[in-house]
Coordinates of C-alpha atoms in Angstrom, one line a residue:
M299 CA -15.5 -28.1 -10.5
A300 CA -18.7 -27.0 -9.0
R301 CA -19.7 -23.3 -9.5
V302 CA -20.0 -21.5 -6.3
S303 CA -23.1 -19.5 -5.6
W304 CA -23.6 -16.6 -3.2
I305 CA -25.9 -13.8 -2.1
R306 CA -26.1 -11.1 -4.7
G307 CA -27.2 -7.5 -4.4
L308 CA -26.8 -4.2 -6.2
A309 CA -25.2 -1.2 -4.4
L310 CA -24.6 2.2 -6.0
L311 CA -23.1 4.6 -3.5
L312 CA -23.1 8.2 -4.3
F313 CA -20.9 10.0 -1.8
V314 CA -20.8 13.2 -3.8
G315 CA -22.7 13.9 -7.0
T316 CA -25.7 15.5 -8.6
C317 CA -28.6 13.5 -9.9
V318 CA -31.0 14.9 -12.5
T319 CA -33.9 13.1 -14.0
G320 CA -33.9 12.5 -17.8
R321 CA -36.0 10.6 -20.3
A322 CA -35.4 6.9 -20.0
E323 CA -34.0 5.6 -23.3
E324 CA -31.1 3.1 -23.6
Y325 CA -29.7 3.0 -20.0
D326 CA -31.1 3.1 -16.5
V327 CA -28.2 5.1 -15.0
L328 CA -25.5 7.1 -16.7
I329 CA -22.5 8.4 -14.7
R330 CA -20.9 11.1 -16.8
K331 CA -17.3 12.5 -16.9
G332 CA -16.0 10.7 -13.8
R333 CA -12.3 9.8 -13.3
V334 CA -12.7 6.0 -13.6
L335 CA -10.4 3.7 -11.6
D336 CA -11.4 0.3 -12.9
G337 CA -9.8 -1.9 -10.2
T338 CA -6.8 -3.0 -12.3
G339 CA -4.4 -0.5 -10.7
V340 CA -4.0 1.6 -13.9
E341 CA -4.3 5.4 -13.8
A342 CA -7.7 7.0 -13.9
K343 CA -9.3 7.9 -17.2
Q344 CA -12.2 10.4 -17.7
Q345 CA -15.0 8.2 -18.9
D346 CA -18.8 7.7 -18.8
V347 CA -20.2 4.6 -17.2
A348 CA -23.7 3.3 -18.2
I349 CA -25.8 0.9 -16.2
K350 CA -28.6 -1.3 -17.3
G351 CA -30.4 -3.4 -14.7
D352 CA -27.7 -4.6 -12.2
R353 CA -24.9 -4.6 -14.7
I354 CA -22.4 -2.2 -16.3
A355 CA -23.5 -1.9 -19.9
A356 CA -20.9 0.4 -21.4
I357 CA -17.9 2.5 -20.7
G358 CA -16.3 5.4 -22.7
D359 CA -17.5 8.5 -24.3
L360 CA -21.3 8.1 -24.1
S361 CA -22.2 11.8 -24.6
G362 CA -24.8 10.9 -27.2
D363 CA -26.7 8.5 -24.9
T364 CA -29.3 9.1 -22.4
A365 CA -30.7 7.4 -19.3
G366 CA -33.4 7.5 -16.7
K367 CA -31.0 8.9 -14.2
V368 CA -27.9 10.9 -15.1
I369 CA -25.2 11.5 -12.5
D370 CA -22.7 14.3 -13.1
A371 CA -19.4 12.9 -11.8
S372 CA -17.2 15.8 -13.0
G373 CA -14.1 16.1 -10.8
L374 CA -15.1 12.9 -8.9
T375 CA -13.7 9.4 -8.9
V376 CA -15.7 6.3 -9.9
T377 CA -14.5 2.9 -8.6
P378 CA -15.8 -0.6 -8.1
G379 CA -17.5 -1.2 -4.7
F380 CA -14.9 -2.3 -2.1
I381 CA -14.5 -5.9 -1.1
D382 CA -13.8 -6.7 2.6
V383 CA -12.1 -10.1 2.5
H384 CA -12.1 -10.4 6.3
S385 CA -15.3 -9.3 7.9
H386 CA -17.1 -10.1 11.2
A387 CA -20.3 -8.6 10.0
A388 CA -22.4 -11.8 9.9
P389 CA -24.0 -11.5 13.4
G390 CA -25.0 -7.9 12.7
L391 CA -26.4 -8.7 9.3
K392 CA -28.7 -11.2 10.9
K393 CA -30.3 -8.5 13.0
K394 CA -33.1 -6.7 11.2
S395 CA -32.0 -3.4 12.7
L396 CA -28.6 -3.7 11.1
S397 CA -29.2 -5.8 8.0
A398 CA -29.2 -2.7 5.8
A399 CA -25.4 -2.5 6.6
H400 CA -25.4 1.3 6.7
S401 CA -22.0 1.6 8.4
I402 CA -20.4 -0.9 6.0
L403 CA -21.8 0.9 2.9
A404 CA -20.7 4.3 4.3
N405 CA -17.2 2.8 4.3
G406 CA -17.5 2.1 0.6
V407 CA -17.8 -1.7 1.1
T408 CA -20.3 -3.5 -1.1
T409 CA -19.1 -7.1 -0.6
V410 CA -18.1 -8.8 2.7
M411 CA -16.5 -12.2 3.2
I412 CA -17.8 -13.6 6.5
S413 CA -16.7 -16.3 9.0
P414 CA -13.0 -15.6 9.1
D415 CA -10.5 -17.0 11.8
G416 CA -11.9 -20.5 11.6
Q417 CA -15.2 -19.3 13.0
G418 CA -18.8 -19.3 11.9
P419 CA -21.7 -21.9 11.5
L420 CA -21.3 -25.3 10.0
D421 CA -24.6 -25.2 8.1
L422 CA -24.0 -22.6 5.4
K423 CA -27.3 -23.3 3.7
E424 CA -29.1 -22.5 6.9
E425 CA -27.0 -19.3 7.4
R426 CA -27.8 -18.2 3.9
A427 CA -31.5 -18.6 4.5
E428 CA -31.2 -16.7 7.7
L429 CA -29.4 -13.8 6.0
E430 CA -31.8 -13.7 3.1
A431 CA -34.8 -13.8 5.4
V432 CA -33.9 -10.4 6.9
G433 CA -32.4 -9.0 3.7
V434 CA -28.8 -7.8 3.6
G435 CA -27.6 -4.5 2.3
V436 CA -24.3 -5.8 0.9
N437 CA -23.2 -8.8 -1.1
V438 CA -22.1 -11.7 1.2
A439 CA -19.5 -14.4 0.5
Q440 CA -19.4 -17.3 3.0
L441 CA -16.5 -19.3 4.4
I442 CA -16.5 -22.5 6.3
G443 CA -14.5 -22.3 9.6
H444 CA -12.0 -25.0 10.4
G445 CA -12.2 -24.1 14.1
S446 CA -15.9 -24.7 14.1
I447 CA -15.5 -28.1 12.5
R448 CA -12.8 -29.0 15.0
K449 CA -14.9 -27.8 17.9
K450 CA -17.7 -30.0 16.7
F451 CA -15.5 -33.1 17.1
F452 CA -13.1 -32.2 20.0
G453 CA -14.2 -29.0 21.6
T454 CA -11.0 -27.2 22.6
K455 CA -9.1 -30.3 23.7
N456 CA -5.7 -31.6 22.5
I457 CA -7.0 -34.5 20.5
Q458 CA -5.9 -35.6 17.0
P459 CA -8.5 -37.0 14.6
T460 CA -8.5 -40.7 13.7
A461 CA -8.5 -41.5 10.0
R462 CA -12.3 -41.9 10.1
Q463 CA -12.8 -38.6 12.0
L464 CA -10.6 -36.8 9.5
E465 CA -12.8 -38.1 6.7
E466 CA -15.9 -36.9 8.6
M467 CA -14.3 -33.5 9.1
K468 CA -13.5 -33.3 5.3
A469 CA -17.2 -34.1 4.6
Y470 CA -18.2 -30.8 6.4
V471 CA -15.9 -28.9 4.1
Q472 CA -17.2 -30.6 1.1
Q473 CA -20.8 -29.9 2.1
A474 CA -20.0 -26.3 2.7
M475 CA -18.4 -25.9 -0.7
E476 CA -21.4 -27.5 -2.3
D477 CA -23.6 -25.0 -0.4
G478 CA -21.7 -22.0 -1.8
A479 CA -18.6 -21.5 0.4
Y480 CA -15.7 -19.6 -1.1
G481 CA -13.2 -21.6 0.9
M482 CA -12.1 -22.4 4.4
S483 CA -10.8 -20.1 7.1
S484 CA -8.7 -21.2 10.0
G485 CA -7.4 -19.7 13.3
P486 CA -4.8 -22.0 14.8
F487 CA -3.9 -19.2 17.2
Y488 CA -7.3 -19.7 18.9
A489 CA -8.3 -22.5 21.2
A490 CA -10.4 -24.6 18.8
G491 CA -7.8 -24.7 16.1
F492 CA -4.7 -24.5 18.3
Y493 CA -4.2 -28.3 18.5
S494 CA -4.6 -28.9 14.8
T495 CA -1.5 -30.1 12.8
T496 CA -0.4 -28.7 9.5
E497 CA -1.2 -32.1 8.0
E498 CA -4.8 -31.8 9.2
L499 CA -5.1 -28.3 7.7
I500 CA -3.7 -29.6 4.4
E501 CA -6.1 -32.4 4.1
L502 CA -9.2 -30.2 4.7
S503 CA -7.8 -27.5 2.4
K504 CA -7.5 -30.1 -0.4
V505 CA -11.3 -30.5 -0.3
A506 CA -11.8 -26.7 -0.7
A507 CA -9.2 -26.6 -3.4
A508 CA -11.1 -29.2 -5.4
Y509 CA -13.9 -26.6 -5.7
G510 CA -11.7 -23.7 -6.6
G511 CA -11.8 -22.4 -3.0
L512 CA -9.3 -20.6 -0.9
Y513 CA -7.6 -21.0 2.4
T514 CA -7.4 -17.9 4.7
S515 CA -5.7 -18.1 8.1
H516 CA -5.3 -16.1 11.3
I517 CA -1.9 -17.7 11.5
R518 CA -0.7 -19.9 14.3
D519 CA 1.5 -17.2 15.8
E520 CA 1.7 -13.5 14.8
S521 CA 4.4 -12.9 17.5
S522 CA 6.6 -15.3 19.5
Y523 CA 3.9 -17.2 21.4
T524 CA 4.7 -20.6 20.0
I525 CA 6.4 -21.3 16.7
G526 CA 7.0 -17.6 15.9
V527 CA 5.5 -15.4 13.2
E528 CA 8.0 -16.5 10.4
K529 CA 7.2 -20.2 10.9
A530 CA 3.5 -19.4 11.0
V531 CA 3.7 -17.7 7.6
E532 CA 5.7 -20.7 6.3
E533 CA 2.8 -22.9 7.4
V534 CA 0.4 -21.1 5.2
I535 CA 2.9 -21.4 2.3
T536 CA 3.2 -25.1 3.0
I537 CA -0.5 -25.6 3.0
S538 CA -0.8 -23.7 -0.3
R539 CA 1.8 -25.8 -1.9
E540 CA 0.7 -29.2 -0.6
A541 CA -3.1 -28.6 -1.0
G542 CA -2.8 -26.8 -4.3
I543 CA -4.8 -23.9 -2.9
T544 CA -4.7 -20.1 -2.8
G545 CA -3.3 -19.2 0.7
I546 CA -4.0 -15.9 2.5
I547 CA -2.2 -14.7 5.5
T548 CA -5.0 -12.6 7.0
H549 CA -4.6 -9.3 8.7
I550 CA -0.8 -9.6 8.3
K551 CA 1.3 -8.2 11.0
C552 CA 4.3 -8.6 13.3
L553 CA 2.7 -8.3 16.7
G554 CA 4.8 -6.8 19.4
P555 CA 8.3 -5.1 19.5
E556 CA 10.0 -8.5 19.9
V557 CA 9.2 -9.4 16.3
W558 CA 9.0 -6.1 14.5
D559 CA 12.3 -6.9 12.8
K560 CA 10.8 -10.0 11.1
A561 CA 8.7 -8.1 8.6
P562 CA 11.3 -7.9 5.8
S563 CA 11.9 -11.7 6.1
I564 CA 8.2 -12.4 5.9
V565 CA 7.9 -10.3 2.7
E566 CA 10.9 -12.2 1.2
K567 CA 9.3 -15.6 2.1
I568 CA 6.0 -14.7 0.4
N569 CA 7.8 -13.4 -2.6
Q570 CA 9.8 -16.6 -2.9
A571 CA 6.6 -18.7 -2.6
R572 CA 5.0 -16.6 -5.4
A573 CA 8.1 -16.9 -7.5
E574 CA 7.7 -20.7 -7.1
G575 CA 4.3 -20.3 -8.6
L576 CA 2.2 -20.5 -5.5
E577 CA -0.9 -18.4 -5.0
V578 CA 0.0 -16.8 -1.7
Y579 CA -1.4 -13.4 -0.6
A580 CA -2.2 -11.3 2.5
D581 CA -4.8 -8.9 3.6
Q582 CA -4.3 -6.0 6.1
Y583 CA -6.3 -3.4 8.0
P584 CA -4.8 0.1 8.1
Y585 CA -4.3 0.4 11.9
E586 CA -1.3 0.0 14.2
A587 CA -3.5 -1.6 16.9
S588 CA -5.1 -5.0 16.8
S589 CA -8.1 -6.3 18.8
T590 CA -8.8 -9.7 20.3
G591 CA -10.0 -11.3 23.5
F592 CA -8.3 -10.7 26.8
N593 CA -7.9 -14.4 27.4
A594 CA -6.6 -15.2 23.9
A595 CA -4.0 -12.4 24.2
L596 CA -2.6 -13.1 27.7
F597 CA -3.4 -16.6 28.7
P598 CA -1.9 -20.0 27.5
R599 CA -4.0 -22.5 25.6
D600 CA -2.8 -25.3 27.8
P601 CA -4.3 -25.3 31.4
L602 CA -1.7 -24.1 33.8
E603 CA -1.8 -23.2 37.5
G604 CA 0.3 -21.5 40.1
E605 CA 3.7 -20.1 39.1
A606 CA 3.6 -21.7 35.7
L607 CA 0.4 -19.8 34.8
R608 CA 1.8 -16.6 36.2
E609 CA 5.0 -16.9 34.2
A610 CA 3.0 -17.6 31.0
V611 CA 0.8 -14.5 31.6
R612 CA 3.9 -12.4 32.3
R613 CA 5.6 -13.5 29.0
N614 CA 2.4 -12.9 27.0
L615 CA 2.1 -9.4 28.5
Q616 CA 5.7 -8.7 27.6
R617 CA 5.0 -9.8 24.0
R618 CA 2.1 -7.3 23.8
G619 CA 4.4 -4.5 25.0
G620 CA 3.2 -4.3 28.6
P621 CA 0.0 -3.2 30.2
Q622 CA 0.3 0.3 29.0
K623 CA -0.2 -1.0 25.4
I624 CA -3.5 -2.7 26.1
G625 CA -6.9 -0.9 26.0
M626 CA -9.7 -2.6 28.0
N627 CA -13.1 -2.3 26.3
K628 CA -14.7 -3.6 29.5
F629 CA -13.3 -0.5 31.2
A630 CA -14.3 2.1 28.7
G631 CA -11.1 1.7 26.7
R632 CA -8.8 2.7 29.5
R633 CA -5.3 1.2 29.5
L634 CA -4.7 -2.0 31.4
S635 CA -2.0 -0.3 33.4
E636 CA -4.5 2.2 34.8
V637 CA -6.9 -0.6 35.7
I638 CA -4.2 -2.5 37.5
K639 CA -3.1 0.6 39.4
E640 CA -6.7 1.2 40.6
M641 CA -6.9 -2.5 41.8
G642 CA -3.9 -2.0 44.0
K643 CA -2.4 -5.4 43.2
D644 CA 0.6 -6.7 41.3
P645 CA 0.0 -6.8 37.5
I646 CA -0.2 -10.6 37.1
T647 CA -2.6 -11.1 40.0
A648 CA -4.8 -8.3 38.7
I649 CA -4.8 -9.8 35.2
I650 CA -5.8 -13.2 36.5
E651 CA -8.6 -11.7 38.5
I652 CA -9.8 -9.7 35.5
N653 CA -9.8 -12.8 33.4
K654 CA -11.9 -14.7 36.0
K655 CA -14.5 -12.0 35.7
G656 CA -14.8 -12.3 31.9
G657 CA -11.9 -10.3 30.6
G658 CA -13.7 -9.1 27.5
S659 CA -12.1 -7.7 24.4
I660 CA -9.0 -5.6 24.2
V661 CA -7.3 -3.2 21.8
S662 CA -3.6 -4.0 21.6
Y663 CA -1.3 -1.2 20.5
N664 CA 1.5 -3.4 19.2
M665 CA 2.4 -2.8 15.6
S666 CA 5.2 -0.9 13.9
P667 CA 4.3 2.0 11.5
E668 CA 7.2 1.0 9.2
N669 CA 5.9 -2.6 9.1
K670 CA 2.4 -1.4 8.3
S671 CA 3.7 0.6 5.3
L672 CA 6.0 -2.2 4.1
F673 CA 3.2 -4.8 4.0
M674 CA 0.8 -2.3 2.4
K675 CA 3.2 -1.6 -0.5
Q676 CA 3.3 -5.2 -1.6
P677 CA 1.3 -6.0 -4.8
W678 CA -0.1 -9.1 -3.1
T679 CA -1.7 -7.3 -0.1
M680 CA -5.5 -6.8 -0.1
T681 CA -7.5 -4.5 2.2
C682 CA -9.8 -5.8 5.0
S683 CA -11.5 -4.4 8.1
D684 CA -11.4 -7.3 10.4
G685 CA -14.5 -5.4 11.7
G686 CA -18.1 -6.1 12.5
L687 CA -21.4 -4.4 12.3
H688 CA -22.6 -2.5 15.4
S689 CA -25.6 -0.3 16.2
L690 CA -23.8 1.7 18.9
V691 CA -26.7 1.0 21.2
G692 CA -25.7 -1.7 23.7
D693 CA -23.0 -3.0 21.4
D694 CA -19.3 -2.7 22.1
P695 CA -17.6 -1.2 19.0
V696 CA -14.2 -2.5 20.1
H697 CA -12.1 -0.9 17.4
P698 CA -12.5 1.9 14.8
R699 CA -11.8 -0.5 12.0
N700 CA -15.5 -1.5 12.3
F701 CA -16.4 1.9 10.8
G702 CA -13.4 3.4 9.1
A703 CA -10.9 0.9 7.7
F704 CA -11.3 1.6 3.9
A705 CA -11.7 5.3 4.4
R706 CA -8.6 5.5 6.6
K707 CA -6.5 3.8 4.0
I708 CA -7.4 6.5 1.4
R709 CA -7.1 9.4 3.9
K710 CA -3.9 8.4 5.8
Y711 CA -1.9 6.2 3.5
V712 CA -2.8 7.8 0.1
V713 CA -3.7 11.4 0.6
E714 CA -1.7 12.3 3.8
D715 CA 1.3 10.0 4.0
K716 CA 1.5 9.1 0.3
I717 CA 2.7 5.5 1.1
I718 CA 0.8 4.2 -1.9
D719 CA -1.1 5.9 -4.8
L720 CA -4.8 5.9 -5.2
P721 CA -4.9 3.4 -8.2
T722 CA -2.9 0.9 -6.0
A723 CA -5.1 1.4 -3.0
I724 CA -8.3 0.9 -5.0
R725 CA -6.9 -2.2 -6.7
S726 CA -6.2 -3.7 -3.2
M727 CA -9.8 -3.1 -2.2
T728 CA -11.4 -4.3 -5.5
G729 CA -9.9 -6.1 -8.4
L730 CA -7.1 -7.9 -6.5
A731 CA -9.6 -9.1 -3.9
A732 CA -12.0 -10.3 -6.6
E733 CA -9.3 -12.2 -8.4
V734 CA -7.8 -13.8 -5.3
C735 CA -11.2 -14.9 -3.9
H736 CA -12.6 -15.9 -7.3
I737 CA -15.6 -13.5 -7.0
E738 CA -17.0 -13.4 -10.5
D739 CA -18.0 -10.2 -12.2
R740 CA -17.2 -7.9 -9.2
G741 CA -14.2 -5.8 -8.3
F742 CA -13.8 -4.3 -11.8
I743 CA -15.5 -1.6 -13.9
R744 CA -16.0 -3.3 -17.2
P745 CA -19.0 -4.2 -19.4
G746 CA -20.9 -7.1 -18.0
A747 CA -19.7 -6.7 -14.5
Y748 CA -22.2 -6.1 -11.7
A749 CA -22.8 -2.4 -11.1
D750 CA -21.4 -2.2 -7.5
L751 CA -20.0 1.3 -7.9
L752 CA -18.8 4.2 -5.8
V753 CA -18.7 7.9 -6.8
F754 CA -16.7 10.1 -4.4
D755 CA -14.1 12.8 -4.0
P756 CA -10.9 11.1 -2.6
L757 CA -9.8 14.4 -0.9
K758 CA -13.0 14.5 1.1
V759 CA -13.0 10.9 2.3
K760 CA -12.1 10.7 5.9
D761 CA -12.4 8.1 8.7
K762 CA -14.0 9.7 11.8
A763 CA -13.9 6.6 14.1
T764 CA -11.3 6.7 16.9
F765 CA -10.2 4.4 19.6
D766 CA -12.0 6.6 22.1

C-alpha cells in the first residue's frame, strides 16, 4: 500500500491566553494548566502540553520544565486543530490574497479536505504545486473527483463507459492516489455524475481502496428527486461493501418536508452496516439550510421542454418547500417568493426565466431541527463546513457556514441547546475525522502528533455569520 503524502503546516491558534517570554530550555512552547480535550471524546483533564518543533513533545504535569514561550491556559480548553472533511476552500487558497486562510483559522480549522462532491482538478500534482506556490495557511488533504473524471470522458451526457473507457477512468484514480489523494469524492446528484451507475462507482472506488483511500459522496438523492434519500444512502453502503472502502455520506440530511420522516430509518441503515463490519460514516454542517445552484435544485438533469419541464420544476420546487423557502443570492438573499411577486408572473414561468439568466446559487431552508440533532448525536458523524474561502470583496459568501460552522456547533449545540457535550463535539471535529480519513498524526493531542492546537474559552466562542 502506497503511503499518502500531503501538504503539511503548523498552526497554533490562541483565541484566549497570555504569552510570556521565558528562557528557552527543553521546549519551544509550553501550554500550562489547560483543560485538555485530546480528541478521543473523553472528559477534559488539566494538563500541560509541551511543543518542540512542529510536534507535541510531552503532556502531563510539566511544572518543572521551561520553554521559549509559555502560555497560561488556566481556565481555558486546549484541543487539536479542527479538521474540515468537506471543504470548498481550494479556489480561495489558490489566491494570494486568501491563501493565509484567516477566516478558516478563525473558525478553529487547521486542516481542510478539498474537492468534494465529485469536483476538482484531475492533475493533483499540478494542484499541489499551485497551492504550495502561494503558500497555504492550513493543512490541505486532496481528493480526486469522480464527476471530474466522468466529465473528461462524457461531459454531462447519458453515456456508459466501455470496458476500455472504464479502465482509463480507473487510471485517473490510480494516478491521483499515487500523487497523494486521500480518496475519491462523488456527486451523482449533479449533472456530471448523474448518469453513473453504482457499478461504475464501485469499480473506481476499488482503486482508491487499494491505497487505503476513502469514498465520500454527495449522495444521489437527499430528498425524493429520483431514487429517494434512503436508497441513496444504501448506495454508499453497497459501494463500501463491494469495494472494501470507507464510505462517507457527506453533509447528511433529509432535504425537504416530504422526507423528514426518513431520518430514523437512515440512522438504522447506517448502524446495521456498521454492525456488519463496514466502515460507514457521515459528516454534517450545523445549519438547517443548505446551499446549491438554482439549476441543480429546481431543474431536471434530462433535457425537457414545454409542460414536461414545467411539471418537473413544479415538483422540485415542492420538494424544496416552496419559493418562500429559497433564498436567492443573486437577489441579495431575498426569498424566491418575493422575486417572483416582483416579476408579476406565475412562479414556474418566473423560475424558468431566472434560470435562463444564470440563476446563481441559492440558500434552501429545508431541514428539520429534530433531524439535525438526531444525526449529530451519532458516534459516526463528523463535522464539516461545506464552505469555501471568501474575501467579502466581490465574492458571494452564499452561506454562513463559510465562516461559522465549527464555532456554531460549539455555541448552539453544546453551550446553548446541550444536544451533545463538548468532548463529543471536539471528537467529531478532530480525532474521529483523522481516524476515518486516515490522516496520520493529526486530530489528537498526544506525544509525537503534529502541534495543530487550539486554546480557547468554549463559553466565549460564537459564530457571528448570518444568512443576511
